[in-house]
mmCIF file of C-alpha atoms in Angstrom:
data_model
loop_
_atom_site.group_PDB
_atom_site.id
_atom_site.type_symbol
_atom_site.label_atom_id
_atom_site.label_comp_id
_atom_site.label_asym_id
_atom_site.label_seq_id
_atom_site.Cartn_x
_atom_site.Cartn_y
_atom_site.Cartn_z
ATOM 1 C CA MET A 672 -0.091 0.167 -0.221
ATOM 2 C CA LYS A 673 1.159 3.178 -0.728
ATOM 3 C CA LEU A 674 0.542 6.668 0.838
ATOM 4 C CA THR A 675 0.762 10.196 -0.828
ATOM 5 C CA TYR A 676 -0.140 13.449 1.190
ATOM 6 C CA GLY A 677 -1.363 16.951 0.688
ATOM 7 C CA SER A 678 -1.685 19.908 2.722
ATOM 8 C CA SER A 679 -2.638 23.407 3.175
ATOM 9 C CA LYS A 680 -2.369 25.731 6.263
ATOM 10 C CA ARG A 681 -4.586 28.093 4.550
ATOM 11 C CA GLY A 682 -7.150 25.052 4.314
ATOM 12 C CA ASP A 683 -6.755 25.392 0.557
ATOM 13 C CA MET A 684 -8.171 22.336 -0.865
ATOM 14 C CA ALA A 685 -6.960 23.076 -4.543
ATOM 15 C CA GLU A 686 -3.168 23.208 -2.740
ATOM 16 C CA ALA A 687 -4.088 20.192 -0.541
ATOM 17 C CA LEU A 688 -5.313 17.718 -3.684
ATOM 18 C CA LYS A 689 -2.627 18.917 -6.123
ATOM 19 C CA SER A 690 -0.080 15.984 -5.394
ATOM 20 C CA ILE A 691 -2.594 13.461 -5.143
ATOM 21 C CA ALA A 692 -3.346 11.382 -8.162
ATOM 22 C CA ASN A 693 -5.742 8.127 -8.688
ATOM 23 C CA PRO A 694 -6.456 7.490 -4.813
ATOM 24 C CA GLU A 695 -8.224 3.977 -3.528
ATOM 25 C CA ALA A 696 -8.875 6.089 -0.514
ATOM 26 C CA LEU A 697 -8.675 9.362 1.311
ATOM 27 C CA PHE A 698 -8.802 10.374 4.879
ATOM 28 C CA PHE A 699 -8.580 13.769 5.580
ATOM 29 C CA VAL A 700 -7.902 15.885 8.851
ATOM 30 C CA VAL A 701 -9.228 19.705 9.367
ATOM 31 C CA ALA A 702 -8.310 22.005 12.070
ATOM 32 C CA SER A 703 -12.303 22.959 12.996
ATOM 33 C CA GLU A 704 -15.438 21.620 12.316
ATOM 34 C CA ASP A 705 -16.843 24.382 10.557
ATOM 35 C CA MET A 706 -14.097 23.627 7.676
ATOM 36 C CA LEU A 707 -15.398 19.944 7.839
ATOM 37 C CA GLU A 708 -18.157 20.334 5.127
ATOM 38 C CA ARG A 709 -16.642 22.234 2.405
ATOM 39 C CA ALA A 710 -13.418 19.672 2.561
ATOM 40 C CA ALA A 711 -15.695 17.121 1.880
ATOM 41 C CA GLY A 712 -17.525 18.316 -0.585
ATOM 42 C CA GLU A 713 -14.848 19.656 -2.502
ATOM 43 C CA ILE A 714 -12.854 16.553 -2.236
ATOM 44 C CA GLU A 715 -15.728 14.484 -3.564
ATOM 45 C CA GLU A 716 -16.059 16.875 -6.488
ATOM 46 C CA ARG A 717 -12.745 16.000 -7.298
ATOM 47 C CA PHE A 718 -12.348 12.757 -6.671
ATOM 48 C CA PRO A 719 -16.073 11.244 -7.162
ATOM 49 C CA GLY A 720 -16.803 7.812 -6.162
ATOM 50 C CA VAL A 721 -13.410 7.467 -4.222
ATOM 51 C CA ALA A 722 -14.123 5.991 -0.582
ATOM 52 C CA CYS A 723 -13.432 8.825 1.822
ATOM 53 C CA ILE A 724 -13.798 9.716 5.644
ATOM 54 C CA GLY A 725 -12.679 12.598 7.637
ATOM 55 C CA GLY A 726 -12.788 14.557 10.921
ATOM 56 C CA VAL A 727 -11.115 17.175 12.870
ATOM 57 C CA GLY A 728 -7.945 17.267 14.794
ATOM 58 C CA GLN A 729 -4.292 17.651 14.109
ATOM 59 C CA SER A 730 -2.557 15.347 11.608
ATOM 60 C CA TYR A 731 0.971 14.140 10.529
ATOM 61 C CA THR A 732 2.642 12.590 7.748
ATOM 62 C CA ASP A 733 6.056 11.003 8.152
ATOM 63 C CA LYS A 734 8.301 13.912 9.741
ATOM 64 C CA GLN A 735 5.508 16.609 9.131
ATOM 65 C CA SER A 736 2.833 17.603 11.503
ATOM 66 C CA PHE A 737 0.199 19.885 11.110
ATOM 67 C CA ASP A 738 -2.067 22.244 13.782
ATOM 68 C CA ALA A 739 -4.054 24.199 11.118
ATOM 69 C CA GLY A 740 -5.683 24.071 7.383
ATOM 70 C CA VAL A 741 -6.378 20.916 5.966
ATOM 71 C CA THR A 742 -4.333 17.613 5.403
ATOM 72 C CA VAL A 743 -5.243 14.732 2.949
ATOM 73 C CA ILE A 744 -3.753 11.168 3.328
ATOM 74 C CA ALA A 745 -4.107 9.300 0.183
ATOM 75 C CA MET A 746 -3.934 5.710 -0.306
ATOM 76 C CA SER A 747 -3.560 3.417 -3.438
ATOM 77 C CA GLU A 748 -1.456 0.668 -5.158
ATOM 78 C CA GLY A 749 -2.545 -3.042 -3.832
ATOM 79 C CA ILE A 750 -5.501 -2.263 -1.896
ATOM 80 C CA LYS A 751 -9.433 -2.297 -2.317
ATOM 81 C CA VAL A 752 -11.142 0.066 0.250
ATOM 82 C CA ALA A 753 -15.536 0.981 0.832
ATOM 83 C CA ALA A 754 -16.422 3.468 3.175
ATOM 84 C CA ASP A 755 -19.507 3.977 4.880
ATOM 85 C CA VAL A 756 -21.207 5.606 8.123
ATOM 86 C CA LEU A 757 -22.895 4.296 11.324
ATOM 87 C CA GLU A 758 -25.352 6.709 12.094
ATOM 88 C CA GLN A 759 -26.924 7.670 15.450
ATOM 89 C CA ALA A 760 -23.891 6.203 16.783
ATOM 90 C CA SER A 761 -23.983 7.206 20.316
ATOM 91 C CA VAL A 762 -27.724 5.911 20.494
ATOM 92 C CA MET A 763 -28.170 2.989 18.135
ATOM 93 C CA PRO A 764 -25.328 2.120 15.680
ATOM 94 C CA MET A 765 -26.687 -1.260 15.347
ATOM 95 C CA LYS A 766 -29.446 -0.164 13.341
ATOM 96 C CA TYR A 767 -26.826 0.640 10.152
ATOM 97 C CA ILE A 768 -25.021 -2.810 10.289
ATOM 98 C CA LYS A 769 -25.928 -3.922 7.468
ATOM 99 C CA ARG A 770 -23.775 -0.992 5.645
ATOM 100 C CA LEU A 771 -21.024 -2.820 7.783
ATOM 101 C CA GLU A 772 -21.720 -6.021 6.408
ATOM 102 C CA ASN A 773 -21.885 -4.728 2.643
ATOM 103 C CA ALA A 774 -19.050 -2.616 2.791
ATOM 104 C CA VAL A 775 -17.202 -6.401 3.475
ATOM 105 C CA ASN A 776 -18.616 -7.995 1.271
ATOM 106 C CA SER A 777 -18.006 -5.346 -1.451
ATOM 107 C CA VAL A 778 -14.207 -5.723 -0.919
ATOM 108 C CA GLN A 779 -14.796 -9.493 -0.510
ATOM 109 C CA GLY A 780 -13.279 -9.570 2.998
ATOM 110 C CA ALA A 781 -11.001 -12.285 4.012
ATOM 111 C CA ARG A 782 -9.115 -13.283 7.392
ATOM 112 C CA GLY A 783 -5.434 -11.629 7.727
ATOM 113 C CA ASN A 784 -5.724 -9.110 4.727
ATOM 114 C CA THR A 785 -8.703 -7.314 5.929
ATOM 115 C CA ALA A 786 -9.320 -4.503 8.690
ATOM 116 C CA GLY A 787 -11.583 -1.734 9.566
ATOM 117 C CA PHE A 788 -10.426 1.722 9.916
ATOM 118 C CA ASP A 789 -13.240 4.352 11.805
ATOM 119 C CA LEU A 790 -13.155 7.778 12.852
ATOM 120 C CA CYS A 791 -16.368 8.495 15.256
ATOM 121 C CA SER A 792 -17.952 11.598 16.866
ATOM 122 C CA ALA A 793 -17.073 12.536 20.342
ATOM 123 C CA GLY A 794 -18.763 10.673 22.784
ATOM 124 C CA ALA A 795 -20.157 8.138 20.219
ATOM 125 C CA ASP A 796 -17.206 5.757 21.031
ATOM 126 C CA VAL A 797 -18.677 2.887 23.375
ATOM 127 C CA ARG A 798 -21.547 2.226 21.003
ATOM 128 C CA ALA A 799 -19.639 2.470 17.927
ATOM 129 C CA VAL A 800 -16.664 0.239 18.829
ATOM 130 C CA THR A 801 -19.290 -2.257 20.006
ATOM 131 C CA THR A 802 -21.280 -2.365 17.058
ATOM 132 C CA LEU A 803 -18.220 -2.204 14.687
ATOM 133 C CA SER A 804 -15.990 -5.107 16.744
ATOM 134 C CA ASN A 805 -18.779 -7.396 17.311
ATOM 135 C CA PHE A 806 -18.910 -7.861 13.496
ATOM 136 C CA LEU A 807 -15.869 -7.150 12.452
ATOM 137 C CA CYS A 808 -13.549 -9.155 15.381
ATOM 138 C CA ARG A 809 -16.050 -12.058 15.361
ATOM 139 C CA SER A 810 -15.640 -12.265 11.732
ATOM 140 C CA GLY A 811 -11.577 -12.516 12.106
ATOM 141 C CA TYR A 812 -11.214 -8.973 10.811
ATOM 142 C CA GLU A 813 -9.053 -6.266 12.991
ATOM 143 C CA LEU A 814 -9.654 -2.830 13.862
ATOM 144 C CA ALA A 815 -7.915 0.084 14.457
ATOM 145 C CA GLY A 816 -9.265 4.149 14.889
ATOM 146 C CA GLY A 817 -10.203 7.115 16.738
ATOM 147 C CA THR A 818 -12.414 9.715 17.875
ATOM 148 C CA SER A 819 -12.536 13.259 15.823
ATOM 149 C CA ASN A 820 -12.387 16.565 18.327
ATOM 150 C CA SER A 821 -15.683 17.645 16.683
ATOM 151 C CA SER A 822 -19.746 16.234 17.020
ATOM 152 C CA ALA A 823 -19.825 15.613 13.665
ATOM 153 C CA VAL A 824 -17.383 13.135 10.628
ATOM 154 C CA ALA A 825 -17.387 13.250 7.200
ATOM 155 C CA CYS A 826 -18.016 10.154 4.570
ATOM 156 C CA ASN A 827 -18.076 10.172 1.157
ATOM 157 C CA GLY A 828 -18.881 13.804 0.621
ATOM 158 C CA LYS A 829 -21.489 14.431 3.559
ATOM 159 C CA VAL A 830 -21.211 15.243 6.939
ATOM 160 C CA TYR A 831 -22.920 13.353 9.767
ATOM 161 C CA GLN A 832 -23.786 14.082 13.440
ATOM 162 C CA ASP A 833 -23.205 11.661 15.938
ATOM 163 C CA ALA A 834 -21.956 9.080 13.209
ATOM 164 C CA CYS A 835 -18.646 6.726 12.788
ATOM 165 C CA ALA A 836 -17.224 6.944 9.703
ATOM 166 C CA PHE A 837 -15.407 3.585 8.646
ATOM 167 C CA PHE A 838 -13.313 2.472 5.997
ATOM 168 C CA ILE A 839 -12.951 -1.686 5.412
ATOM 169 C CA ILE A 840 -9.606 -2.143 3.579
ATOM 170 C CA LYS A 841 -8.326 -5.099 1.753
ATOM 171 C CA ASN A 842 -4.769 -5.390 1.228
ATOM 172 C CA LEU A 843 -4.549 -7.405 -2.211
ATOM 173 C CA LYS A 844 -0.893 -7.777 -1.522
ATOM 174 C CA GLY A 845 -0.617 -8.823 2.045
ATOM 175 C CA LYS A 846 -1.590 -9.075 5.590
ATOM 176 C CA ILE A 847 -3.017 -6.128 7.613
ATOM 177 C CA LYS A 848 -2.463 -5.855 11.376
ATOM 178 C CA SER A 849 -3.646 -3.499 14.193
ATOM 179 C CA TYR A 850 -1.605 -2.187 16.916
ATOM 180 C CA LYS A 851 -1.747 -0.542 20.156
ATOM 181 C CA GLU A 852 0.860 1.165 21.895
ATOM 182 C CA ASN A 853 0.760 1.781 25.690
ATOM 183 C CA ILE A 854 3.433 4.448 27.578
ATOM 184 C CA TYR A 855 2.075 4.091 30.550
ATOM 185 C CA VAL A 856 3.024 1.291 33.477
ATOM 186 C CA HIS A 857 1.915 0.473 36.745
ATOM 187 C CA SER A 858 3.968 1.960 39.354
ATOM 188 C CA LYS A 859 6.692 0.322 41.382
ATOM 189 C CA GLU A 860 6.111 1.824 44.150
ATOM 190 C CA ASN A 861 2.385 1.769 44.568
ATOM 191 C CA GLU A 862 0.857 -0.634 42.842
ATOM 192 C CA LYS A 863 -2.714 -0.589 44.754
ATOM 193 C CA GLN A 864 -5.831 -1.186 42.891
ATOM 194 C CA PHE A 865 -8.959 1.033 44.089
ATOM 195 C CA MET A 866 -12.634 -0.237 42.942
ATOM 196 C CA VAL A 867 -15.003 1.777 41.957
ATOM 197 C CA THR A 868 -17.543 2.252 44.465
ATOM 198 C CA ASP A 869 -19.458 4.473 42.789
ATOM 199 C CA ALA A 870 -19.902 5.744 39.071
ATOM 200 C CA ASP A 871 -22.166 7.343 36.810
ATOM 201 C CA PRO A 872 -20.928 5.718 33.704
ATOM 202 C CA LYS A 873 -23.469 7.211 30.813
ATOM 203 C CA ASN A 874 -22.157 10.904 32.124
ATOM 204 C CA TYR A 875 -18.359 9.494 32.325
ATOM 205 C CA LYS A 876 -18.292 10.340 35.954
ATOM 206 C CA ILE A 877 -16.283 8.362 38.802
ATOM 207 C CA CYS A 878 -17.835 9.349 41.877
ATOM 208 C CA THR A 879 -16.172 7.238 44.852
ATOM 209 C CA LEU A 880 -13.180 4.879 45.088
ATOM 210 C CA GLU A 881 -13.061 2.403 47.985
ATOM 211 C CA GLY A 882 -15.564 4.481 49.423
ATOM 212 C CA ALA A 883 -13.902 7.879 49.291
ATOM 213 C CA SER A 884 -14.187 10.553 46.605
ATOM 214 C CA ALA A 885 -12.463 10.086 43.567
ATOM 215 C CA GLU A 886 -10.677 13.332 43.722
ATOM 216 C CA SER A 887 -9.049 12.918 47.398
ATOM 217 C CA VAL A 888 -7.768 9.366 46.276
ATOM 218 C CA TYR A 889 -6.052 10.696 43.065
ATOM 219 C CA THR A 890 -4.913 13.721 44.953
ATOM 220 C CA SER A 891 -3.420 12.078 48.240
ATOM 221 C CA ALA A 892 -1.969 8.903 46.113
ATOM 222 C CA LEU A 893 0.215 11.473 44.202
ATOM 223 C CA GLY A 894 0.773 14.364 46.757
ATOM 224 C CA ILE A 895 -0.939 16.730 44.478
ATOM 225 C CA SER A 896 -3.539 19.704 44.543
ATOM 226 C CA ARG A 897 -7.000 19.676 43.133
ATOM 227 C CA ASP A 898 -6.127 21.874 40.493
ATOM 228 C CA LYS A 899 -3.430 19.864 38.962
ATOM 229 C CA ILE A 900 -5.605 17.073 38.109
ATOM 230 C CA THR A 901 -6.305 17.644 35.014
ATOM 231 C CA THR A 902 -2.904 18.148 33.901
ATOM 232 C CA GLN A 903 -1.418 15.735 35.817
ATOM 233 C CA THR A 904 -3.191 13.095 33.781
ATOM 234 C CA PHE A 905 -0.574 13.328 31.073
ATOM 235 C CA ARG A 906 1.667 11.817 33.208
ATOM 236 C CA ASN A 907 -0.308 9.703 35.587
ATOM 237 C CA PRO A 908 -3.698 8.483 33.946
ATOM 238 C CA LEU A 909 -6.008 6.037 35.676
ATOM 239 C CA GLY A 910 -5.799 2.496 34.463
ATOM 240 C CA HIS A 911 -8.680 0.087 34.271
ATOM 241 C CA VAL A 912 -7.067 -3.557 35.267
ATOM 242 C CA CYS A 913 -9.280 -6.039 33.264
ATOM 243 C CA GLY A 914 -7.517 -9.572 33.718
ATOM 244 C CA SER A 915 -3.878 -9.403 32.161
ATOM 245 C CA ASP A 916 -4.471 -6.073 30.417
ATOM 246 C CA THR A 917 -4.689 -2.344 31.688
ATOM 247 C CA TYR A 918 -6.684 0.378 29.340
ATOM 248 C CA ILE A 919 -6.132 4.106 30.130
ATOM 249 C CA ILE A 920 -8.868 6.337 31.199
ATOM 250 C CA SER A 921 -7.745 9.823 30.886
ATOM 251 C CA ILE A 922 -9.328 12.509 33.588
ATOM 252 C CA LYS A 923 -11.228 15.057 31.734
ATOM 253 C CA ASP A 924 -12.080 17.343 34.814
ATOM 254 C CA VAL A 925 -13.588 17.596 38.275
ATOM 255 C CA GLY A 926 -16.935 18.173 40.184
ATOM 256 C CA LYS A 927 -17.625 20.233 42.813
ATOM 257 C CA ASN A 928 -18.460 17.273 44.704
ATOM 258 C CA GLY A 929 -15.134 15.073 44.170
ATOM 259 C CA ASP A 930 -16.538 13.270 41.196
ATOM 260 C CA ILE A 931 -13.457 12.690 38.491
ATOM 261 C CA ILE A 932 -15.100 12.932 35.070
ATOM 262 C CA THR A 933 -12.863 11.103 32.294
ATOM 263 C CA TYR A 934 -13.103 10.398 28.573
ATOM 264 C CA ARG A 935 -13.606 6.729 28.861
ATOM 265 C CA PRO A 936 -16.335 5.348 31.168
ATOM 266 C CA ALA A 937 -15.728 3.180 34.217
ATOM 267 C CA ASN A 938 -18.381 0.996 36.243
ATOM 268 C CA LYS A 939 -19.209 0.649 39.560
ATOM 269 C CA MET A 940 -17.041 -2.507 40.847
ATOM 270 C CA ASP A 941 -13.976 -1.873 38.333
ATOM 271 C CA PHE A 942 -11.221 -1.964 39.399
ATOM 272 C CA LEU A 943 -8.429 1.354 38.735
ATOM 273 C CA THR A 944 -4.773 1.545 39.037
ATOM 274 C CA ILE A 945 -2.945 5.012 38.924
ATOM 275 C CA LEU A 946 -0.661 4.418 36.218
ATOM 276 C CA GLU A 947 2.947 6.420 35.512
ATOM 277 C CA THR A 948 4.959 7.544 32.478
ATOM 278 C CA GLY A 949 7.258 4.718 31.149
ATOM 279 C CA ASP A 950 10.169 4.636 28.891
ATOM 280 C CA TYR A 951 8.292 5.894 26.022
ATOM 281 C CA ARG A 952 11.353 5.697 23.584
ATOM 282 C CA ALA A 953 11.772 2.192 24.419
ATOM 283 C CA VAL A 954 8.116 1.172 24.082
ATOM 284 C CA ILE A 955 8.092 3.035 20.675
ATOM 285 C CA ASN A 956 11.157 1.164 19.543
ATOM 286 C CA ASP A 957 9.251 -2.265 20.413
ATOM 287 C CA THR A 958 6.204 -1.345 18.615
ATOM 288 C CA ILE A 959 8.530 -0.706 15.470
ATOM 289 C CA ALA A 960 10.551 -3.551 16.151
ATOM 290 C CA GLY A 961 7.268 -5.554 16.861
ATOM 291 C CA ILE A 962 5.610 -4.574 13.819
ATOM 292 C CA LYS A 963 8.758 -5.451 11.477
ATOM 293 C CA ARG A 964 8.965 -8.729 13.276
ATOM 294 C CA ASP A 965 5.192 -9.608 12.322
ATOM 295 C CA LEU A 966 4.883 -8.488 8.958
ATOM 296 C CA GLY A 967 8.466 -8.376 7.632
ATOM 297 C CA HIS A 968 8.564 -5.965 4.849
ATOM 298 C CA VAL A 969 6.144 -3.128 6.025
ATOM 299 C CA SER A 970 4.530 -0.934 3.262
ATOM 300 C CA ALA A 971 2.659 1.805 5.497
ATOM 301 C CA VAL A 972 0.866 2.667 8.580
ATOM 302 C CA LEU A 973 -2.055 4.423 9.169
ATOM 303 C CA SER A 974 -2.445 5.522 12.908
ATOM 304 C CA VAL A 975 -4.484 7.755 15.688
ATOM 305 C CA ASN A 976 -2.368 9.144 18.456
ATOM 306 C CA CYS A 977 -4.095 10.581 21.660
ATOM 307 C CA LEU A 978 -4.487 13.864 21.898
ATOM 308 C CA PHE A 979 -2.785 13.744 25.325
ATOM 309 C CA ARG A 980 0.205 11.806 24.241
ATOM 310 C CA TYR A 981 0.585 14.603 21.596
ATOM 311 C CA ILE A 982 0.681 17.042 24.383
ATOM 312 C CA LEU A 983 3.020 15.389 26.645
ATOM 313 C CA PHE A 984 5.326 14.632 23.658
ATOM 314 C CA ASN A 985 5.658 18.221 22.937
ATOM 315 C CA ASP A 986 6.340 19.059 26.628
ATOM 316 C CA GLU A 987 9.004 16.857 26.278
ATOM 317 C CA HIS A 988 10.406 17.855 23.013
ATOM 318 C CA TYR A 989 10.436 14.674 21.373
ATOM 319 C CA TRP A 990 7.368 14.777 19.249
ATOM 320 C CA GLU A 991 9.188 15.542 16.032
ATOM 321 C CA SER A 992 11.384 12.685 17.257
ATOM 322 C CA TYR A 993 9.104 10.546 17.524
ATOM 323 C CA LEU A 994 7.377 11.267 13.735
ATOM 324 C CA SER A 995 10.946 11.074 12.733
ATOM 325 C CA GLU A 996 11.566 7.027 14.526
ATOM 326 C CA MET A 997 8.163 5.758 13.018
ATOM 327 C CA SER A 998 8.667 7.428 9.483
ATOM 328 C CA ARG A 999 12.207 5.766 9.412
ATOM 329 C CA GLU A 1000 11.176 2.592 9.049
ATOM 330 C CA PHE A 1001 7.711 2.536 6.746
ATOM 331 C CA SER A 1002 5.204 5.805 5.747
ATOM 332 C CA HIS A 1003 3.512 6.592 8.403
ATOM 333 C CA ALA A 1004 0.510 8.890 8.982
ATOM 334 C CA GLY A 1005 -2.403 9.615 10.688
ATOM 335 C CA MET A 1006 -4.194 11.986 13.111
ATOM 336 C CA VAL A 1007 -4.562 12.948 16.510
ATOM 337 C CA GLY A 1008 -7.693 12.401 17.974
ATOM 338 C CA VAL A 1009 -9.552 12.583 21.291
ATOM 339 C CA GLY A 1010 -9.931 8.744 21.622
ATOM 340 C CA GLU A 1011 -8.537 5.456 20.409
ATOM 341 C CA HIS A 1012 -10.153 2.458 19.348
ATOM 342 C CA TYR A 1013 -8.227 -0.833 19.182
ATOM 343 C CA ASN A 1014 -10.389 -4.008 18.093
ATOM 344 C CA THR A 1015 -13.055 -4.360 21.009
ATOM 345 C CA GLN A 1016 -11.487 -1.585 23.126
ATOM 346 C CA PHE A 1017 -12.484 2.223 23.626
ATOM 347 C CA VAL A 1018 -8.831 3.607 24.798
ATOM 348 C CA ASN A 1019 -7.543 6.749 25.895
ATOM 349 C CA GLN A 1020 -3.863 8.304 26.055
ATOM 350 C CA THR A 1021 -3.078 5.499 23.479
ATOM 351 C CA MET A 1022 -1.507 4.961 19.720
ATOM 352 C CA CYS A 1023 -3.880 2.673 17.929
ATOM 353 C CA CYS A 1024 -2.937 1.823 14.203
ATOM 354 C CA LEU A 1025 -3.473 -0.696 11.296
ATOM 355 C CA ALA A 1026 0.136 -1.789 9.503
ATOM 356 C CA PHE A 1027 0.057 -3.003 6.038
ATOM 357 C CA GLU A 1028 2.566 -5.645 5.119
#
């Protein structure tokens, strides 16, 4: 699979599309939601009938990153792609499951060389990922994707509110495999797990841990004040312990009564821990080595990086080095999102991707 790119910091679609020819699929990212409809329409006009999805956020292509205007990532050579959308994604995406089935059938999907890549509206992750994964993973297809920093996403020239746009991609020249990269680890000094004793998952609130306010447990464990919580999560997110794996939960805000509001829901009786930042340089090298080990020759990687990872890496003056590391081994492009999807899981502060043999 071949990736080619175009961008315009001014949001000029003609400029962004001038270097793109004969795409099989187009993934675009705009800096603000008010640019979404125009970008989707102009791409459809230039490349009618080509599978296309898009959303709002920052973007990156090999060693460059963009936080303004529009970026278009074109996929071609040795792939077959269908794009469609699940509407009412936060309420009843299952109503549109036939669109997903038809997309898989249209590319003649097969285990190992077919996968889904999705982009959903903010707040629609839980039901969207469940719906996609129930069909795809059960059928032997992997999934990666993320969340647009907006209430809407675009698919095939149109903009949809509360929706999940998706590609179904078949690699005609080899395998496709999904990966999840977690740079956070359990504390060596304090691996204590806290039971969620009261929660409001519908509103993404953790009320109490072990009977005490979630705020007091978090601040006491880290020795910080309340006003530091929403930035401390960059280095010490919560982790939902699930068997042998841990799924990251980012902190969004703190309520007046000590509730912690998160970007991913937690349920009563879940066990949470407070994670710490690990050796992310080593983790990223391990991810690259693992992709190469699994696939041999890697033609391209399409990824979603969490906004909080992006902020942390910029604070550490590492973001440009991260892009250089990834693009040294293969073509690498994607977006900075506000949530990430990996097979059956909706996660935070993670990198999720599809890698193509």
